[in-house]
XYZ file of C-alpha atoms in Angstrom:
247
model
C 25.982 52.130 -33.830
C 28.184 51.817 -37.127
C 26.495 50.430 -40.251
C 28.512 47.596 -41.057
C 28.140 45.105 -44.228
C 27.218 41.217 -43.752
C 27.507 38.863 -46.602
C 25.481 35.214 -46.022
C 26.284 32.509 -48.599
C 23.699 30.452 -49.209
C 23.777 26.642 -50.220
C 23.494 25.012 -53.388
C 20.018 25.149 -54.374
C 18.862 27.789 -51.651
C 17.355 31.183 -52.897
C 16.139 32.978 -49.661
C 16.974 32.659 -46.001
C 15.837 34.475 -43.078
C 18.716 36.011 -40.531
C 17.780 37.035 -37.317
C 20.691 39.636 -35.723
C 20.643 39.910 -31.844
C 22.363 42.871 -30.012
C 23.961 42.122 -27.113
C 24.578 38.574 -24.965
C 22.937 35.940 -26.957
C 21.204 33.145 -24.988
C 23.194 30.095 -24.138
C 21.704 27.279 -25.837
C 20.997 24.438 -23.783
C 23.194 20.896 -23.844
C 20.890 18.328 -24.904
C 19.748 15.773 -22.405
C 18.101 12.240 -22.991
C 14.644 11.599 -22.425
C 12.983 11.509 -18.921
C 12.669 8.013 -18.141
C 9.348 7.018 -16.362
C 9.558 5.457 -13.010
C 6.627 4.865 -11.189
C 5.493 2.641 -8.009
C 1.954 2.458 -7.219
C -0.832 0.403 -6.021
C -1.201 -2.907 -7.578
C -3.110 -1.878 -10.442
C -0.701 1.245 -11.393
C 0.938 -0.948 -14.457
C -2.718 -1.906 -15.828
C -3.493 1.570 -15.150
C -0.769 3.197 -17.047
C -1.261 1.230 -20.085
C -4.728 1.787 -20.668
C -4.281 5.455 -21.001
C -0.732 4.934 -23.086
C -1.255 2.173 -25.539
C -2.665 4.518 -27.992
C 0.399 6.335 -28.055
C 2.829 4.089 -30.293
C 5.993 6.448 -29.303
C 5.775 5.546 -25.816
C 3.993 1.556 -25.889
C 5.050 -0.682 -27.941
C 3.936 -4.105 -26.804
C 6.575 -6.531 -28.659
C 9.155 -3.807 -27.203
C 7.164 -3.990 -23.012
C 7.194 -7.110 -20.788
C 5.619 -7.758 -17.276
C 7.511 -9.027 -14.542
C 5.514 -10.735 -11.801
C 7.328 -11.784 -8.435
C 4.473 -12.899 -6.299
C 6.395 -13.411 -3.142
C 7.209 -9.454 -3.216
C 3.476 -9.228 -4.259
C 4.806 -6.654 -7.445
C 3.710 -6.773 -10.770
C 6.506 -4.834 -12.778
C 5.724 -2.978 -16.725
C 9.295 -2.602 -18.524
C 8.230 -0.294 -21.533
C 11.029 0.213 -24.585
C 13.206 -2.457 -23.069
C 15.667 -2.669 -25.805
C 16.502 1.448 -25.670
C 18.256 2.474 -22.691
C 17.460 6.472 -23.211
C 13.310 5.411 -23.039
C 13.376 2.685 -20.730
C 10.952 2.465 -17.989
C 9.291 1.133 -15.326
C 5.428 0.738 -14.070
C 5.519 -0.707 -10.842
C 2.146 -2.101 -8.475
C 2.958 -3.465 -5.087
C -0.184 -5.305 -2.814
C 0.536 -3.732 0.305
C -1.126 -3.616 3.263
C -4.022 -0.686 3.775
C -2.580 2.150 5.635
C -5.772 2.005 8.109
C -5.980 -1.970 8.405
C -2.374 -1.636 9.798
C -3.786 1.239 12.078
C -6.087 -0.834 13.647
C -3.506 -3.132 14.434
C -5.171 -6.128 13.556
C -3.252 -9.570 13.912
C -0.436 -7.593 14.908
C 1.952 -7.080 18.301
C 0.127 -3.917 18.695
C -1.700 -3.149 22.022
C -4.676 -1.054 23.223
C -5.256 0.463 26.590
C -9.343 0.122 26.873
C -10.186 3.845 26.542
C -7.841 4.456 23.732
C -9.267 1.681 22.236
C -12.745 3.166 22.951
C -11.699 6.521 21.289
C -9.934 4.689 18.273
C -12.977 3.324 17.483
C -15.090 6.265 17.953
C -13.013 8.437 15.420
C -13.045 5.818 12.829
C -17.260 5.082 13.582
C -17.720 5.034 8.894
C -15.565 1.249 8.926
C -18.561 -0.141 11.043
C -21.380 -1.404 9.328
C -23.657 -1.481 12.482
C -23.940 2.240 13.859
C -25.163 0.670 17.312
C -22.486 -1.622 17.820
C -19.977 1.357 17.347
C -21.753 3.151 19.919
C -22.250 -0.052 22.150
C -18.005 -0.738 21.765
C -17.190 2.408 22.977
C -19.532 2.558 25.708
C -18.031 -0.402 27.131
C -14.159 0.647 26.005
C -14.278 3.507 27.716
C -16.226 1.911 30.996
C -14.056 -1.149 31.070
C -14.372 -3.398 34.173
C -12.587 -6.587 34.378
C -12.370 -8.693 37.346
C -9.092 -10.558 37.718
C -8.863 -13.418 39.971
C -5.770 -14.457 40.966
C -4.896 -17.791 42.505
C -1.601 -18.288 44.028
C -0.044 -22.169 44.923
C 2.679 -22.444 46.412
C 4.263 -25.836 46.939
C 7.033 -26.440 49.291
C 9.247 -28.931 49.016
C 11.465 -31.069 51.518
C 14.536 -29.320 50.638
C 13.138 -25.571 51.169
C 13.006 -24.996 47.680
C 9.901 -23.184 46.795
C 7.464 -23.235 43.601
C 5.143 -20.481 42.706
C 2.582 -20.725 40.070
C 0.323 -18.096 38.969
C -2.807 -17.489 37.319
C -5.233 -14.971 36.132
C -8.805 -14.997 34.486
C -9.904 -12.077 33.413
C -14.110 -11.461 32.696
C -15.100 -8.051 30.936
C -17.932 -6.708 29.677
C -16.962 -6.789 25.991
C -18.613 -8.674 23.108
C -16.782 -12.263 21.570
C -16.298 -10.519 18.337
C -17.539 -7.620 16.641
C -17.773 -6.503 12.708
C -15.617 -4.530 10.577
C -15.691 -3.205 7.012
C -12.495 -2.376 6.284
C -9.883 -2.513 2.967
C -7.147 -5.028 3.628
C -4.968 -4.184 0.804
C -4.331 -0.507 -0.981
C -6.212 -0.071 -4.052
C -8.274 -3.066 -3.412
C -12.568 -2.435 -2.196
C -13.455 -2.707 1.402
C -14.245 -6.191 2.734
C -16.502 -7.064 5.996
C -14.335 -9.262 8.702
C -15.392 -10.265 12.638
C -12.656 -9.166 14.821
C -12.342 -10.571 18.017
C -10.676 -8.553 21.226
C -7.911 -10.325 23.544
C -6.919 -8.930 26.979
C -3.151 -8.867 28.368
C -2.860 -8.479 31.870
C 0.780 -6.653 32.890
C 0.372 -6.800 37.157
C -2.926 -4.644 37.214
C -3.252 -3.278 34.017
C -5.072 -4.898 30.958
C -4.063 -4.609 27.512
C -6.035 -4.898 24.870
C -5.195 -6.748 21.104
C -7.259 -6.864 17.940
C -7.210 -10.445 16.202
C -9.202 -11.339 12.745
C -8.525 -14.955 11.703
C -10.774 -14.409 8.867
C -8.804 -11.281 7.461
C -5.353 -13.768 7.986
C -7.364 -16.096 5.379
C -8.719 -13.414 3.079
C -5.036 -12.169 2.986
C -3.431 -15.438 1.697
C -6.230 -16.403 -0.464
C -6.674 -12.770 -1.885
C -2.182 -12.462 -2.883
C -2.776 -14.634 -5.705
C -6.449 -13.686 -6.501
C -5.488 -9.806 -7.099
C -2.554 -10.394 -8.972
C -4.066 -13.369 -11.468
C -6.807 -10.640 -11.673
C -4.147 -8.199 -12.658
C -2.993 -10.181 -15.302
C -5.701 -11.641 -16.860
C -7.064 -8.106 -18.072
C -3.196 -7.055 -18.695
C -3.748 -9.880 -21.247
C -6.506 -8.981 -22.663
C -5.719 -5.129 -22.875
C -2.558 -5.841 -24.297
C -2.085 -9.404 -25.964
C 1.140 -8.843 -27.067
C 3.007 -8.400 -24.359
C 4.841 -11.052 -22.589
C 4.100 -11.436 -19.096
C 7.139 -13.535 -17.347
C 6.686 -15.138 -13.617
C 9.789 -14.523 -11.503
């Protein structure tokens, strides 16, 4: 390689520099990009959540610069953080939904049970009933299930030929009024202990089974508003600066 001369003029002021020669391909510097901006969607309590670890950190929370939006028909609770800067703006947001296993069960739902899947069901998921014997005793019977349908069959004629049918079932089984569950409702929110009651469909000769809870339908409604007033009230006091808006 030929010695060649280099001459670096330094700026008013400046006595030493350091100059840092590369041989061959230097590496492309990177085109700046903006910030990441944070979007999340969690459980109900992800905005509480978030800011509790982040309002030490003035950079990212600043609470006359955050709002909360709560739309309580959507059952969200919403944190905007640096709303007035579009590069750092973002979003915390906690949705009450449903518990992934509650739903499984099928509870107040169209879903139906044949008795021995039922039976099994309920054996795999034994740790969401408090009473050990009852488990046992539900499956026992699920997977034995006898029902005795008695059908009655009138038949009316009429003077013009015409003919009415009507027809109706009972069915008697072996299985309990009700039975207990402790079970979450909601995601993120602790277990609570309902009585569950079992219905029987008949379709020609088979029986189908559905799971029913009017308690958990009244936990549900009263517990919308309960979680989310919760929600805010220690938003509030983590954080009393920040303005929490109803939608």
């Amino acid at each position: 390689m030929q010695n060649e001369k280099m001459y670096v003029n330094l700026g008013e002021g400046v006595t030493k520099a350091e100059v840092i020669i590369r041989e061959g391909s230097a590496m492309k510097i990177l085109d700046p990009k903006p910030p990441v901006k944070v979007g999340i969607v969690g459980v109900i309590g992800a905005p509480l959540e978030f800011l509790s670890k982040r309002l030490s950190d003035p950079d990212q929370i600043e609470p006359k610069r955050c709002h909360i939006l709560v739309d309580r028909e959507k059952l969200s609770i919403e944190l905007i953080t640096s709303e007035d800067n579009e590069y750092q703006k973002g979003s915390v947001k906690g949705i009450l939904q449903l518990h992934p296993k509650f739903e499984e069960f099928g509870i107040n739902s169209k879903k139906t049970w044949e008795p021995a899947a039922l039976g099994q069901f309920f054996k795999m998921n034994r740790s969401f009933f408090p009473n050990r014997d009852e488990n046992m005793q539900l499956v026992s019977d699920l997977k034995n299930f006898n029902a005795t349908i008695n059908a009655n069959m009138e038949r009316q004629s009429k003077e013009n030929g015409s003919m009415k049918a009507s027809y109706g079932q009972v069915v008697n089984s072996n299985l309990p009024e009700a039975f207990t569950l402790n079970i979450p409702i909601f995601k993120g929110v602790e277990s609570t202990t309902l009585q569950v009651e079992a219905y029987a469909t008949i379709d020609g000769g088979d029986v189908f089974l559905q799971l029913f809870s009017p308690a958990a339908n009244q936990m549900i409604e009263e517990m919308r508003d309960s979680v989310i007033n919760e929600q805010i009230t220690s938003i509030s006091e983590l954080c009393p600066g920040i303005a929490i808006i109803e939608q």
